[in-house]
Short mmCIF file of C-alpha atoms in Angstrom, two decimals:
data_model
loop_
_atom_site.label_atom_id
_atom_site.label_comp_id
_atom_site.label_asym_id
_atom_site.label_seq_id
_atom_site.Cartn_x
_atom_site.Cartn_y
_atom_site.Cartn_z
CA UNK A 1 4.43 -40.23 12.39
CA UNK A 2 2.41 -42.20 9.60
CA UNK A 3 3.47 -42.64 6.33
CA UNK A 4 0.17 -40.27 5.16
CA UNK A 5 1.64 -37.65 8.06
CA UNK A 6 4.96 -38.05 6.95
CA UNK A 7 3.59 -36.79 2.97
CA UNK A 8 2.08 -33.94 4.80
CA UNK A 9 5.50 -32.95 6.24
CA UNK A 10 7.16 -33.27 2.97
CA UNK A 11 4.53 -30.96 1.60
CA UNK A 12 4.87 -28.62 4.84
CA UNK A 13 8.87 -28.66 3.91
CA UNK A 14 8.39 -28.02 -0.06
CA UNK A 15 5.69 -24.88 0.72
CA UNK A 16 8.01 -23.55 3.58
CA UNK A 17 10.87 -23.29 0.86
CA UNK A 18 9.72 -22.66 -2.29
CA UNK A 19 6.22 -19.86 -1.30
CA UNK A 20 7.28 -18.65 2.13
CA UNK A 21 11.35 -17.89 1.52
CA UNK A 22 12.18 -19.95 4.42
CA UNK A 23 15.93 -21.43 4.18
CA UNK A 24 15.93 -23.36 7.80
CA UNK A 25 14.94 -26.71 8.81
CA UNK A 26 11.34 -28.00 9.01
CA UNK A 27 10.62 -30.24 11.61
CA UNK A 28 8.00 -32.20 13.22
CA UNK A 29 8.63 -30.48 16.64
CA UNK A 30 9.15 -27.15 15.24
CA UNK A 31 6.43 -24.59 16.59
CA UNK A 32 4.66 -22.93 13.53
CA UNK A 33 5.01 -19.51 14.85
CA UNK A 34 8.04 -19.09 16.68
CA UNK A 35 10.33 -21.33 15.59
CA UNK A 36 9.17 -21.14 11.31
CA UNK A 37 8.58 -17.24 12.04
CA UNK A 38 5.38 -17.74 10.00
CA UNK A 39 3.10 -14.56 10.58
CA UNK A 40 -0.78 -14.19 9.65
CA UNK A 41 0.23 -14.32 5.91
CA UNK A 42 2.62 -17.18 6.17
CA UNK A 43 -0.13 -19.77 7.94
CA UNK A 44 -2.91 -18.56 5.29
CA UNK A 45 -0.26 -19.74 2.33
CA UNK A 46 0.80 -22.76 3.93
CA UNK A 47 -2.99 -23.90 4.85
CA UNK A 48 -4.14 -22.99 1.28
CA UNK A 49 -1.44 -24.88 -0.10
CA UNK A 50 -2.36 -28.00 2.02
CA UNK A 51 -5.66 -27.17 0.87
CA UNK A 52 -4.81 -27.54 -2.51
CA UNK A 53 -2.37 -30.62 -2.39
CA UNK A 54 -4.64 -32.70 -0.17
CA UNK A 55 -8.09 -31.32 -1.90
CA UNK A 56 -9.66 -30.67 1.35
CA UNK A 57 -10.45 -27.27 3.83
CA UNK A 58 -9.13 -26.19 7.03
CA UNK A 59 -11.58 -23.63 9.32
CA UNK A 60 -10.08 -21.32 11.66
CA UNK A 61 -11.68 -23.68 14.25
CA UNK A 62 -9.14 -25.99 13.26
CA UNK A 63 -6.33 -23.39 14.01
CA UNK A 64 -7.11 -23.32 17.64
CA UNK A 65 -5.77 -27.10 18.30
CA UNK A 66 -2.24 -26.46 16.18
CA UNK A 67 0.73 -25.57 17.46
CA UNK A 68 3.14 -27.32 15.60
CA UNK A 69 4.35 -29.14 12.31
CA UNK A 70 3.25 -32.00 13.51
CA UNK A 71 0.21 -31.17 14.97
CA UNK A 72 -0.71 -29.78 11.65
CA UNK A 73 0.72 -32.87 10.04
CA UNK A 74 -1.97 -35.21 12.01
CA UNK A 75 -4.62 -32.62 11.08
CA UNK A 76 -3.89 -32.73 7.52
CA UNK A 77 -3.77 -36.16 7.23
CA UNK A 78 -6.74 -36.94 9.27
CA UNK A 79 -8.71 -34.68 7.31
CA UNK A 80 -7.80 -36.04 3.95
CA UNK A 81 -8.47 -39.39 5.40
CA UNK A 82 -11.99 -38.33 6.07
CA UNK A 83 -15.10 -39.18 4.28
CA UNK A 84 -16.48 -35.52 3.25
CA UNK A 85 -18.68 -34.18 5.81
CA UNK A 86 -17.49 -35.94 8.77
CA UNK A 87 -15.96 -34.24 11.13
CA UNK A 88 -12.60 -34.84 12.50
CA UNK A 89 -11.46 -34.41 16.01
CA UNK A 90 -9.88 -31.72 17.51
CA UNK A 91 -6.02 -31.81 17.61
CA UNK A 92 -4.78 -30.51 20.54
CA UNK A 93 -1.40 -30.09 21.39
CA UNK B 1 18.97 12.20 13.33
CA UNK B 2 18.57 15.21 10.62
CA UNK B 3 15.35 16.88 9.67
CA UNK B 4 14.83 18.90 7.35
CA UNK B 5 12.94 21.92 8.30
CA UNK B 6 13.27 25.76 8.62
CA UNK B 7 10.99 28.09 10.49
CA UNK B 8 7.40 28.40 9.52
CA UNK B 9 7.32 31.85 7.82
CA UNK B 10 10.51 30.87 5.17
CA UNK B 11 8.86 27.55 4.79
CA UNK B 12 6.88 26.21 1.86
CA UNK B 13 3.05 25.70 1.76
CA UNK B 14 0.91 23.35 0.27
CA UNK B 15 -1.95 25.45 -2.08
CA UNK B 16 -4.19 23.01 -3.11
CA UNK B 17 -4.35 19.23 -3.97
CA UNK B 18 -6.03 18.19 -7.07
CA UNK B 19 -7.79 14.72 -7.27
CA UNK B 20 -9.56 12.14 -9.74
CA UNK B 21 -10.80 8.52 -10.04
CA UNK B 22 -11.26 6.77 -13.06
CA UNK B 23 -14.67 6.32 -14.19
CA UNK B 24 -14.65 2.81 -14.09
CA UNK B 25 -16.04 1.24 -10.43
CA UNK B 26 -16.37 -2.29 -9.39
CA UNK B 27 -17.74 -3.16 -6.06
CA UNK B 28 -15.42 -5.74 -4.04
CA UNK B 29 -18.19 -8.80 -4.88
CA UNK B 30 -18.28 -7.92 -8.86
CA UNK B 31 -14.46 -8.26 -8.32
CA UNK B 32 -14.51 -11.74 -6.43
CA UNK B 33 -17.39 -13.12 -9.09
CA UNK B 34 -14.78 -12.16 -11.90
CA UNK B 35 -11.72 -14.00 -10.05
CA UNK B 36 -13.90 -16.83 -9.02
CA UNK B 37 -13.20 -19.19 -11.62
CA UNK B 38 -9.82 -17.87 -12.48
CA UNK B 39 -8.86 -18.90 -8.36
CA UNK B 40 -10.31 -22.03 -9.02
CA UNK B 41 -8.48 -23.00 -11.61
CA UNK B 42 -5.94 -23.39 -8.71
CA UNK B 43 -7.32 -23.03 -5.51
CA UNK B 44 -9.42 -26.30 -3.57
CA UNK B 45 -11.20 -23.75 -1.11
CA UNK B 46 -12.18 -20.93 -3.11
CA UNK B 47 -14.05 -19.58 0.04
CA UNK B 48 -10.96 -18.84 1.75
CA UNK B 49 -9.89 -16.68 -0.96
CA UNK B 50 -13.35 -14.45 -0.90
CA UNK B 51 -12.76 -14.17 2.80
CA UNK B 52 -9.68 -12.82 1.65
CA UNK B 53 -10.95 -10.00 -0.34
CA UNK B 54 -13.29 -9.42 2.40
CA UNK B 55 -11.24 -8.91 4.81
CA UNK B 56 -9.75 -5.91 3.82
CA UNK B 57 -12.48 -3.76 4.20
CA UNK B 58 -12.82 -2.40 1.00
CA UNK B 59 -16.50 -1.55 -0.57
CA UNK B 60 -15.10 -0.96 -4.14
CA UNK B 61 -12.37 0.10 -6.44
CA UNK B 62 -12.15 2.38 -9.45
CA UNK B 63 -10.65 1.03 -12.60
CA UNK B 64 -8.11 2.54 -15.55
CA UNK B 65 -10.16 0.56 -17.94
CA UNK B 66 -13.88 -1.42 -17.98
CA UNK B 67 -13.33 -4.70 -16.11
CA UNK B 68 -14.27 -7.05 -18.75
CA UNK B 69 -11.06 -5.61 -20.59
CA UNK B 70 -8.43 -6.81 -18.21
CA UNK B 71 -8.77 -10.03 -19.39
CA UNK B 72 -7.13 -9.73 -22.80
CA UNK B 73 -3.95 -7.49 -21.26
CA UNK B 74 -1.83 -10.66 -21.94
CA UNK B 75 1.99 -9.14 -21.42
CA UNK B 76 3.62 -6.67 -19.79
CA UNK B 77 3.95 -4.34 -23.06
CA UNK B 78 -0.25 -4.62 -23.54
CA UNK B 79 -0.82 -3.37 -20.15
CA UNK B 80 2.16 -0.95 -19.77
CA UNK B 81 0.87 0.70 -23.54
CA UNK B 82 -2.61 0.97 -21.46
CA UNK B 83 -0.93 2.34 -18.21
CA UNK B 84 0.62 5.00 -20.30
CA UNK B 85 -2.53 6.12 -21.89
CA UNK B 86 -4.41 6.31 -18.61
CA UNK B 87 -1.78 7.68 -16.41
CA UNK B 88 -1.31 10.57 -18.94
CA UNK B 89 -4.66 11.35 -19.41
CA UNK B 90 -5.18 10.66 -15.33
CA UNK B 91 -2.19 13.05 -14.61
CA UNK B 92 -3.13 15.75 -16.98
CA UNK B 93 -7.27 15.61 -15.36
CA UNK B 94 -5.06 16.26 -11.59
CA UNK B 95 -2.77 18.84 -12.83
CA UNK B 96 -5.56 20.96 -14.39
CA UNK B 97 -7.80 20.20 -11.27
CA UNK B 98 -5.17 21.51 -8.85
CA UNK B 99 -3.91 24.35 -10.90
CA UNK B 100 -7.45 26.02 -10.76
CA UNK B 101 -7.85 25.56 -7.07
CA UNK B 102 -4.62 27.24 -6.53
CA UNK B 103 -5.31 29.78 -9.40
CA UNK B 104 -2.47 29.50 -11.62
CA UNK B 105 -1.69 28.38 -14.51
CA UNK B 106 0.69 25.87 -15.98
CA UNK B 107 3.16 28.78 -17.02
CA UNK B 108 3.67 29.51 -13.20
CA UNK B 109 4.85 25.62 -12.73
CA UNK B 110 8.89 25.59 -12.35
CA UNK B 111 9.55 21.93 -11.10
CA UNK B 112 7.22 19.03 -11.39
CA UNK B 113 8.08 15.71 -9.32
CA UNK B 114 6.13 12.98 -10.90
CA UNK B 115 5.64 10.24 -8.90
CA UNK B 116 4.43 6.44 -9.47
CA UNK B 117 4.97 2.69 -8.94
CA UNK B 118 2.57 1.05 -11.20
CA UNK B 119 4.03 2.05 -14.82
CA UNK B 120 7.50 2.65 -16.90
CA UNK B 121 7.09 5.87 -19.56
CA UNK B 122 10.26 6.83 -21.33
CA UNK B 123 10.22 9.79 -21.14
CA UNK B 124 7.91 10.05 -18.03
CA UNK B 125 4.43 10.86 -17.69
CA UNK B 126 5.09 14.51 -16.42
CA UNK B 127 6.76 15.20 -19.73
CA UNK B 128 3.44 13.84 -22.03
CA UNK B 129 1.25 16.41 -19.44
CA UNK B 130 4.03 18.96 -20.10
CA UNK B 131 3.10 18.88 -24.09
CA UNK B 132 -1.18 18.86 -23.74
CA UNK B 133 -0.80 21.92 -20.83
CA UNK B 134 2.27 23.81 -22.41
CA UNK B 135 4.27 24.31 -19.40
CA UNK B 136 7.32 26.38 -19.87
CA UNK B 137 10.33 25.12 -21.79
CA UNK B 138 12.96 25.76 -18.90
CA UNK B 139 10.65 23.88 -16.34
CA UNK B 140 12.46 20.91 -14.75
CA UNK B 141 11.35 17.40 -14.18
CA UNK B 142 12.25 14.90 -11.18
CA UNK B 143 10.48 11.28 -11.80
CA UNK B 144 10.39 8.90 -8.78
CA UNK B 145 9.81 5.71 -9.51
CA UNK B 146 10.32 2.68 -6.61
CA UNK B 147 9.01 4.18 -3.22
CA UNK B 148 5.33 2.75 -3.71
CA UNK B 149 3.37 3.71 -1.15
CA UNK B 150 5.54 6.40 0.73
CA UNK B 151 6.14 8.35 -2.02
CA UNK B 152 3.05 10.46 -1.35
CA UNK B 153 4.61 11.65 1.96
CA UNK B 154 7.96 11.50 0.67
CA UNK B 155 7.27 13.63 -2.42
CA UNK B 156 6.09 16.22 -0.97
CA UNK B 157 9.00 16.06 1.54
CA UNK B 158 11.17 16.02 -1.25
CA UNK B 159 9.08 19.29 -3.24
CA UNK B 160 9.23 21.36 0.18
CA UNK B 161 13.45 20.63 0.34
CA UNK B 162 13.71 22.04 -3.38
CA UNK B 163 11.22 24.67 -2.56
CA UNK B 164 14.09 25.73 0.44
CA UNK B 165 16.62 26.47 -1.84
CA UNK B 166 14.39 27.95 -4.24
CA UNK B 167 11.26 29.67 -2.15
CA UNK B 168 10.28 31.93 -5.22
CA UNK B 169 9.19 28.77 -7.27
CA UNK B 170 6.36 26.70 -7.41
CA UNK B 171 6.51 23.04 -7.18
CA UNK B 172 3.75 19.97 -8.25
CA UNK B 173 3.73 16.74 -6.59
CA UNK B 174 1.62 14.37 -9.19
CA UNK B 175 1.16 10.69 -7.95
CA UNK B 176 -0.43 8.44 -10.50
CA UNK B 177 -0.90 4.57 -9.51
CA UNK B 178 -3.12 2.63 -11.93
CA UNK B 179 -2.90 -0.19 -9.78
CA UNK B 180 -5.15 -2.52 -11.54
CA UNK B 181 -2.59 -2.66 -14.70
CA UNK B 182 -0.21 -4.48 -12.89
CA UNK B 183 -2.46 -7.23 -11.57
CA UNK B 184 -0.72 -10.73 -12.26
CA UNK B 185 -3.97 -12.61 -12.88
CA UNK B 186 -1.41 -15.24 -13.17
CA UNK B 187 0.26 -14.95 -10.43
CA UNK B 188 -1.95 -16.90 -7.69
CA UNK B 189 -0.12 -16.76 -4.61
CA UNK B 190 -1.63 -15.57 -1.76
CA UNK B 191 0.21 -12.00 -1.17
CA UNK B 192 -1.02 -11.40 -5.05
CA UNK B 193 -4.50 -12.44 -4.41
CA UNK B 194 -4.63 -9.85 -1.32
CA UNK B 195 -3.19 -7.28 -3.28
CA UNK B 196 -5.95 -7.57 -5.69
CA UNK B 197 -8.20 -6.93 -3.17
CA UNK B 198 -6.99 -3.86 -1.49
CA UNK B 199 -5.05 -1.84 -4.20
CA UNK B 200 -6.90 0.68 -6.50
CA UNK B 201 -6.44 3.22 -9.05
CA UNK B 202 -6.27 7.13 -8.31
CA UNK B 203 -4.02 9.45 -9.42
CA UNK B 204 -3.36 13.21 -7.14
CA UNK B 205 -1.57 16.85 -7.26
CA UNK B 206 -0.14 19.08 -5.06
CA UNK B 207 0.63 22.61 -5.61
CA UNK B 208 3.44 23.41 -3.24
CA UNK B 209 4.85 27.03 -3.58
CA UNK B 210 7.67 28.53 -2.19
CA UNK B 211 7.54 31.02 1.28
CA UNK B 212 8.46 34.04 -1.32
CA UNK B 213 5.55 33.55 -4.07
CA UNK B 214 2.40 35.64 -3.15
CA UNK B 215 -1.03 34.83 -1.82
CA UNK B 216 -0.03 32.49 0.65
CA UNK B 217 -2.71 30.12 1.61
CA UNK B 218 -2.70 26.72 3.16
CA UNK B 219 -0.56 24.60 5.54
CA UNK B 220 3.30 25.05 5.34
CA UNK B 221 5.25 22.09 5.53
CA UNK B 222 7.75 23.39 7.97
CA UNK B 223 9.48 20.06 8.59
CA UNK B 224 10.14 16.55 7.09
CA UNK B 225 11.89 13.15 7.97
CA UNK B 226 12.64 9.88 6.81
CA UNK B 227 13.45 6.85 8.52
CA UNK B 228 14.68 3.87 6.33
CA UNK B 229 14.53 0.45 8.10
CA UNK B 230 17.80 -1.90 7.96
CA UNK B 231 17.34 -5.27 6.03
CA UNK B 232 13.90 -5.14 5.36
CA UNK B 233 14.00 -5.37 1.96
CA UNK B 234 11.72 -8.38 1.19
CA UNK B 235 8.92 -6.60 3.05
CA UNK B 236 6.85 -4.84 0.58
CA UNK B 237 7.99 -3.99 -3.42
CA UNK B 238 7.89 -5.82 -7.04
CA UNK B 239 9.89 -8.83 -8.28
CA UNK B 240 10.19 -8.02 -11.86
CA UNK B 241 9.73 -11.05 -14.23
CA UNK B 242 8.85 -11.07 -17.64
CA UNK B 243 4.99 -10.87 -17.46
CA UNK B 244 5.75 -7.24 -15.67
CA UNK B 245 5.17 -6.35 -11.47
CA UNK B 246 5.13 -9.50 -9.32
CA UNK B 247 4.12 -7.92 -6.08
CA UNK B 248 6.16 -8.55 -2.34
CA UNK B 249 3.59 -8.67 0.58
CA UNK B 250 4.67 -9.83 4.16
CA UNK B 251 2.18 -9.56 6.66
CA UNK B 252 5.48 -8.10 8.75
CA UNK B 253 3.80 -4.33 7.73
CA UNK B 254 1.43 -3.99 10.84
CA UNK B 255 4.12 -5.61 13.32
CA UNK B 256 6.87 -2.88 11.80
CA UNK B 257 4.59 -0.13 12.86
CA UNK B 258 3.77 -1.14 15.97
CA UNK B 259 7.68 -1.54 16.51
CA UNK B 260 8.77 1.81 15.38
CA UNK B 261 6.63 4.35 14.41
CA UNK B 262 5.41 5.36 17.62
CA UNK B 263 9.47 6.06 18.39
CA UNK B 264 10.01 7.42 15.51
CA UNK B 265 6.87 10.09 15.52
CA UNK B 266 8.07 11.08 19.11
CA UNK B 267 11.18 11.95 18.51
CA UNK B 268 10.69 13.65 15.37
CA UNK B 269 7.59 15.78 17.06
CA UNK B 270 10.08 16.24 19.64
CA UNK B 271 12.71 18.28 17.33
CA UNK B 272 10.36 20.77 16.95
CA UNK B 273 8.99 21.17 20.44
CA UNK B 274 5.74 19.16 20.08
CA UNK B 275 4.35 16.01 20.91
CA UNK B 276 1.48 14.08 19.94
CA UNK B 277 -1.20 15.87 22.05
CA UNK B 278 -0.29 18.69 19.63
CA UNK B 279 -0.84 17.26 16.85
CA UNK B 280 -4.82 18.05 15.46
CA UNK B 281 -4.78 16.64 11.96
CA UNK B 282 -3.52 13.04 11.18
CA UNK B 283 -2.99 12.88 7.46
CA UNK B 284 -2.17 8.81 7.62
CA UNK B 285 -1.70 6.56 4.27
CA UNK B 286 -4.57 4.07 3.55
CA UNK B 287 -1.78 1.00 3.38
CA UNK B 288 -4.95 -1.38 4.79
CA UNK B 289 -7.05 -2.19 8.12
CA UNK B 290 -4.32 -3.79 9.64
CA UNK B 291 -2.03 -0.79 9.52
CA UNK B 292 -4.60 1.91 10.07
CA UNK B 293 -5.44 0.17 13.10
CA UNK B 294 -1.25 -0.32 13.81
CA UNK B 295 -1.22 3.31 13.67
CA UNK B 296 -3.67 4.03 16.25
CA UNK B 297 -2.96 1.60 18.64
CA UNK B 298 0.77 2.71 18.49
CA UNK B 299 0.14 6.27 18.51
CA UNK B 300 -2.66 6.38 21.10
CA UNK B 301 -5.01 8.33 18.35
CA UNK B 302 -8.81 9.09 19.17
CA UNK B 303 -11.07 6.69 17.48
CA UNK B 304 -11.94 9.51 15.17
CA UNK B 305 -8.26 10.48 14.12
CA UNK B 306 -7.93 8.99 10.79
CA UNK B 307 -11.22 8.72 9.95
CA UNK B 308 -10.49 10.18 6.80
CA UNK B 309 -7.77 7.68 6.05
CA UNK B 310 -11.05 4.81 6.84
CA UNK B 311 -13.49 6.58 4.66
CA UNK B 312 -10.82 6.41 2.04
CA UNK B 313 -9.59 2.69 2.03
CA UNK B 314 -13.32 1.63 2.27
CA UNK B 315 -14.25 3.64 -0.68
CA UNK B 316 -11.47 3.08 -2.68
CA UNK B 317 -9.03 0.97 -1.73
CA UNK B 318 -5.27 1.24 -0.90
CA UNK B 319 -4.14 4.00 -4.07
CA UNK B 320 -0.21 3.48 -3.07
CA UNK B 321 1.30 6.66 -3.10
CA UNK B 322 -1.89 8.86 -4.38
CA UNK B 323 -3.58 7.82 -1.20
CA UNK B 324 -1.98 10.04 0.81
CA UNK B 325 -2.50 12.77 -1.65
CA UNK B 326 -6.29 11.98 -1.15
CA UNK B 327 -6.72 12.78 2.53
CA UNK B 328 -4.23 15.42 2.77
CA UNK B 329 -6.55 17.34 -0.20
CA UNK B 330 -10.05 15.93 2.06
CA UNK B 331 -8.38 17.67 5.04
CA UNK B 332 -7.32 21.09 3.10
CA UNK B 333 -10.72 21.32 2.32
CA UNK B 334 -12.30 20.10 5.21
CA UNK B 335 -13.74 22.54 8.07
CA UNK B 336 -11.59 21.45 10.55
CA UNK B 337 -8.30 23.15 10.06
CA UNK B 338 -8.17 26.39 11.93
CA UNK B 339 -4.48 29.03 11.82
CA UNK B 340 -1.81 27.44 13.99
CA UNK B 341 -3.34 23.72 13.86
CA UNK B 342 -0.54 21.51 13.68
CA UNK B 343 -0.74 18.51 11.21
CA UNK B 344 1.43 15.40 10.63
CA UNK B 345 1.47 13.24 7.40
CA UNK B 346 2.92 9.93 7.11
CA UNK B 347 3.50 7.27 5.14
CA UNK B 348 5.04 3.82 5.13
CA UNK B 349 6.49 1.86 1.67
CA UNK B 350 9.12 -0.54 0.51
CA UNK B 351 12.89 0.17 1.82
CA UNK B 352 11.37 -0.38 4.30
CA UNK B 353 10.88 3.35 5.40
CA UNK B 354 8.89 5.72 6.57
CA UNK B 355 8.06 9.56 5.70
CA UNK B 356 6.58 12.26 8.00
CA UNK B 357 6.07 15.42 6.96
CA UNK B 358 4.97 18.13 9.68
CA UNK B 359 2.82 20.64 8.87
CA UNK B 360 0.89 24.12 10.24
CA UNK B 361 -2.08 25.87 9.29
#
């Protein structure tokens, strides 16, 4: 992972524990859904909270190409990366 | 597992169900425009947030007080002193409203459950509507406070036991929620942000009377049951901090209902010889899109089953435990129900748990 990546994960890790209650391990291989046991409500408080730390927005478009942490990770990061208004591509798993 | 139930002519009957809204209304997008700049103060992507709101498929919500006052309700004490003034005057507007339906009069009331989630009164609300309608000195008073939303269901579960053991008495279920007074403008999480989009303020009564009082009229409640959910304690409910009702909201609601409540219907309709087919009037708790649509899915309903239920989130919002109240009271009065029609109310609320209450025309 890259060093921008890698502050994604940290901020993944530090929303997982303190907003979503979650007491387990966070890592870059660990499926969103089934292994984080994040529901409809849990991935809408984790993407707002990226939102917010990394001042940019995520579209359910997005959504389609994430699996994991570290799929979201790469997302994050190449979005904040990003020039406003140009788009990023797809992450697929 | 227990029910509690007796045979239709010793049991209770519901005689009428009073109702009232505050006078204050905001649609959902007068809402957003006055937690725009609050959610910003926070939030990068403000949009998501409206989507939010959107989302939950409400047109509107009545208010305890004028919007632009909410604002100043600093502390818990400011907007529990305003609770207390609306619920009371909310309360006594449903008491009087469902005392003329039934025809009687608060001397005939013996045993008044007063339910709510939204407010603390020492002593209770029930007790402040007691002095304004004189009811009796040797009436008696059961407050529930901490089943949110299923206390609707459950309260008049818990009205139709008492009304067993005492069948010439007459019992009042009043549900007050003033939702909007214990909004955390604060608080800008996510679950809290929803909430402020889908809970509203209502406040309902229900005469029940016992199967030995005169003029019956109305559905009998000839059976009840509640199922309480192991370990799910973190799935609905309040934290309470010092600012007052920090609300617990997993998205887990929906998948719970598809999980149980279809067992847990069955078996109950079972006890008493029926099943689902026989059931003609759903009276199902507003708790939001995503549960209404839980509920049919699991249960198989017709698309027009709980339209009531729709109408009533869309036009007002989830009204916890009051909500209920407000389509059992649209159904009483409705044109459907014919003698023998079988009905089954339910609700859902923090515990987790469950409350279904089977009634007959």
């Amino acid at each position: 992972m890259t060093e921008s990546e890698l502050e994604v994960l940290s901020e993944i890790r530090r929303i997982a524990t303190d907003e979503l209650e979650w007491s387990g391990e966070v890592e870059p291989r660990h499926d969103l859904m089934r292994d984080l046991q994040l529901d409809s409500l849990g991935l809408t408080v984790l993407a707002v909270g990226l939102e917010n730390r990394f001042r940019i927005r995520l579209s359910e478009e997005d959504a389609q190409g994430v699996r994991t942490v570290e799929d979201l990770a790469r997302l994050v990061a190449q979005r904040a990366a990003a020039p406003a208004g140009v788009p990023v591509p797809e992450v697929r798993p | 597992m227990p029910s509690s139930t007796t045979g239709p002519d010793s049991s209770p009957f519901i005689r009428a169900v009073g109702r009232a809204l505050p006078p204050h209304y905001a649609t959902q997008e007068q809402l957003i425009s006055a937690f725009r700049e609050l959610w910003a103060t926070r939030h990068f992507n403000v949009e998501r947030l409206e989507d939010l709101h959107r989302a939950v498929q409400v047109s509107g919500r009545h208010l305890a007080l004028p919007i632009e006052s909410y604002p100043a309700l600093v502390g818990f004490q400011q907007r529990n002193d305003a609770w207390i003034r609306a619920a009371t005057e909310m309360s006594e507007t449903v008491v009087s409203q469902a005392l003329d339906k039934a025809e009687l009069s608060p001397a005939d009331v013996d045993h008044v459950f007063f339910v709510t989630v939204t407010g603390l009164a020492t002593p209770s609300i029930d007790a402040r509507v007691a002095n304004r309608l004189r009811f009796r000195e040797d009436f008696k008073r059961t407050p529930l406070f901490g089943l949110g939303c299923v206390a609707g269901a459950g309260g008049i579960a818990r009205a139709a036991d008492y009304l067993r053991a005492f069948p010439s008495q007459t019992a009042l279920v009043i549900t007050t929620e003033l939702c909007s007074l214990t909004l955390q403008r604060e608080d800008l999480s996510i679950p809290n942000i929803i909430a402020s989009g889908l809970f509203g303020d209502g406040a309902a009564c229900a005469v029940l009377r016992g199967a030995e009082t005169p003029g019956a009229k109305g559905p009998r409640v000839v059976a009840s049951r509640s199922v309480f959910y192991r370990d799910t304690e973190r799935i609905m409910g309040w934290d309470v901090v010092d600012s007052g009702f920090k609300v617990v909201l997993s998205a887990k609601v929906p998948g719970l209902v598809r999980e149980h409540i279809r067992r847990d219907v069955d078996r109950f309709l079972e006890a008493h010889g029926l099943s689902r087919g026989d059931v003609r009037h759903w009276v199902a708790h507003t708790g939001g899109p995503k549960v209404l649509k839980a509920f049919e899915e699991a249960l198989e309903l017709e698309s027009a089953a709980l339209e009531r239920s729709w109408r009533s989130l869309r036009e007002v919002g989830n009204l916890s435990s009051a909500s209920v109240l407000f389509v059992l009271g649209e159904t009483l009065e409705g044109p459907e129900p014919r003698p023998g029609d079988w009905g089954l109310m339910m609700a859902l609320g923090p515990g987790f748990c469950a409350e279904m209450v089977l009634l007959r025309w």
